[in-house]
Amino acid sequence: MRISDKAVAERLKELEVELRPSVPLTEKTSLGIGGTTDELLLHHFDTIPQVMRLLADEKIPYRFLGGGTNVLIIDGELPWIILHLPATRPGMRIEGNAAYVDASADLGGMVTFCAKNNLGGMEGLIGVPGSVGGALRMNAGAYGTQIGTHVREVELYRASSGEVETVRGNDIRFDYRHTSFAPDDVMLRVKLELPSKPYQEIVAGIRVCNEKRRSSQPLNQKSAGCIFKNPPGGSAGRMIDELKLKGHRVGDAMVSDRHANFFVNVGQATCTDMLKLIDDVRERVRAAYGIELENEVIVWKN
Ligand code: EPU
């Protein structure tokens, strides 16, 4: 999708929004998959309501892209533009046991920044790729930690009201890879409350998690992390592995031979390849175990 109207481009400039034309999303996603579209970089949170009103008035469809690490996007010319909040450095500050972090900040960067300030509790999240905003929306978790546990406040743009609002942690539901945020809420900042812990102790915990992750996950390949959520009481990875599907492929989309719930792009995989592989594996698991696996990866189709 192209923003070709000069008046709209001019208005965006006034709102200090940077317009990048024809961006291939293969370069913006950890899977290396996705079509092409215009991208808007929203450098200032305070103009977001005006930008959103402009897009609504001009009937320009959009999607927010965070770190691009848990999303599978269709190929070709996309029917929406992409909005992105560029990261500002450091994008976080500490006050006592509270950490105030921009949604655009890198999740791993947040864990280490807090560690350097002797605040722990998030060691398990260290190797989870992506932005803090994406982690909040999905309630990212690993090795017994999930981000929602520590959230005290979230500042967000609420599309339904057209306003920036602050929501208290107690008013947000954080479940396994799911939250009560509306799909069109835009995460802006979070306040976390973290337990005090000596830096060396946190670093030791981080090392253990890094080692576990390195030994079981294909970290050097293009992936979106786990493709499916684990079913209650079960493990998607183990079931796919038991079905001997490691290495199974459709085009250049392949079930990782390291961790069976990671599907990797081993070359020029398209979204169509990846979706076929996902459906094929889901069908085989359903046939063998009677369990319908639910996507963890977010699919942007239309
Ligand atoms: N297993 C296999 N074969 C495989 C993969 C796993 O037999 O190919 C077995 C393991 O041996 C283990 C069990 O399945 O007994 C569980 O595997 P693992 O410990 O790797 O954890 P997981 O349930 O597959 C979850 C999260 C990961 C997170 C790890 C560590 C989900 C869908 N996945 O994986 O998160 O890193 O635990 O906490 O909840 C992600 O969300 O993208 C992600 C990678």
mmCIF file of C-alpha atoms in Angstrom, residues 70 138 175-179 225-232 235-237 239-240 261 263 278-279 281-283 285-286 290-299:
data_model
loop_
_atom_site.group_PDB
_atom_site.id
_atom_site.type_symbol
_atom_site.label_atom_id
_atom_site.label_comp_id
_atom_site.label_asym_id
_atom_site.label_seq_id
_atom_site.Cartn_x
_atom_site.Cartn_y
_atom_site.Cartn_z
ATOM 1 C CA ASN A 70 6.427 -13.336 16.416
ATOM 2 C CA MET A 138 1.572 -11.622 24.245
ATOM 3 C CA ASP A 175 -2.687 -15.544 30.793
ATOM 4 C CA TYR A 176 -0.417 -18.018 29.006
ATOM 5 C CA ARG A 177 0.667 -16.118 25.848
ATOM 6 C CA HIS A 178 -2.538 -14.084 26.008
ATOM 7 C CA THR A 179 -3.663 -10.785 27.553
ATOM 8 C CA GLY A 225 10.162 -18.739 18.048
ATOM 9 C CA CYS A 226 7.560 -21.377 18.808
ATOM 10 C CA ILE A 227 4.890 -21.630 16.113
ATOM 11 C CA PHE A 228 2.186 -23.237 18.276
ATOM 12 C CA LYS A 229 1.110 -22.656 21.863
ATOM 13 C CA ASN A 230 1.535 -25.667 24.082
ATOM 14 C CA PRO A 231 -1.813 -27.389 24.673
ATOM 15 C CA PRO A 232 -2.854 -27.611 28.347
ATOM 16 C CA SER A 235 4.150 -29.972 24.627
ATOM 17 C CA ALA A 236 3.666 -29.101 20.967
ATOM 18 C CA GLY A 237 7.401 -29.587 20.327
ATOM 19 C CA MET A 239 4.372 -34.197 19.809
ATOM 20 C CA ILE A 240 5.744 -32.883 16.506
ATOM 21 C CA ASN A 261 8.013 -26.282 17.532
ATOM 22 C CA PHE A 263 9.680 -23.566 11.994
ATOM 23 C CA ILE A 278 1.757 -24.976 9.716
ATOM 24 C CA ASP A 279 -1.540 -26.432 8.453
ATOM 25 C CA VAL A 281 1.729 -30.165 10.909
ATOM 26 C CA ARG A 282 -1.450 -29.111 12.733
ATOM 27 C CA GLU A 283 -3.417 -31.691 10.735
ATOM 28 C CA VAL A 285 -0.970 -33.693 15.201
ATOM 29 C CA ARG A 286 -4.771 -33.616 15.174
ATOM 30 C CA GLY A 290 -6.799 -35.582 18.610
ATOM 31 C CA ILE A 291 -5.403 -32.191 19.695
ATOM 32 C CA GLU A 292 -5.917 -29.017 17.678
ATOM 33 C CA LEU A 293 -2.789 -26.886 18.101
ATOM 34 C CA GLU A 294 -3.363 -23.155 18.333
ATOM 35 C CA ASN A 295 -0.955 -20.724 16.654
ATOM 36 C CA GLU A 296 1.370 -18.799 18.878
ATOM 37 C CA VAL A 297 2.745 -16.914 15.898
ATOM 38 C CA ILE A 298 0.480 -14.038 14.842
ATOM 39 C CA VAL A 299 -0.569 -14.318 11.203
#
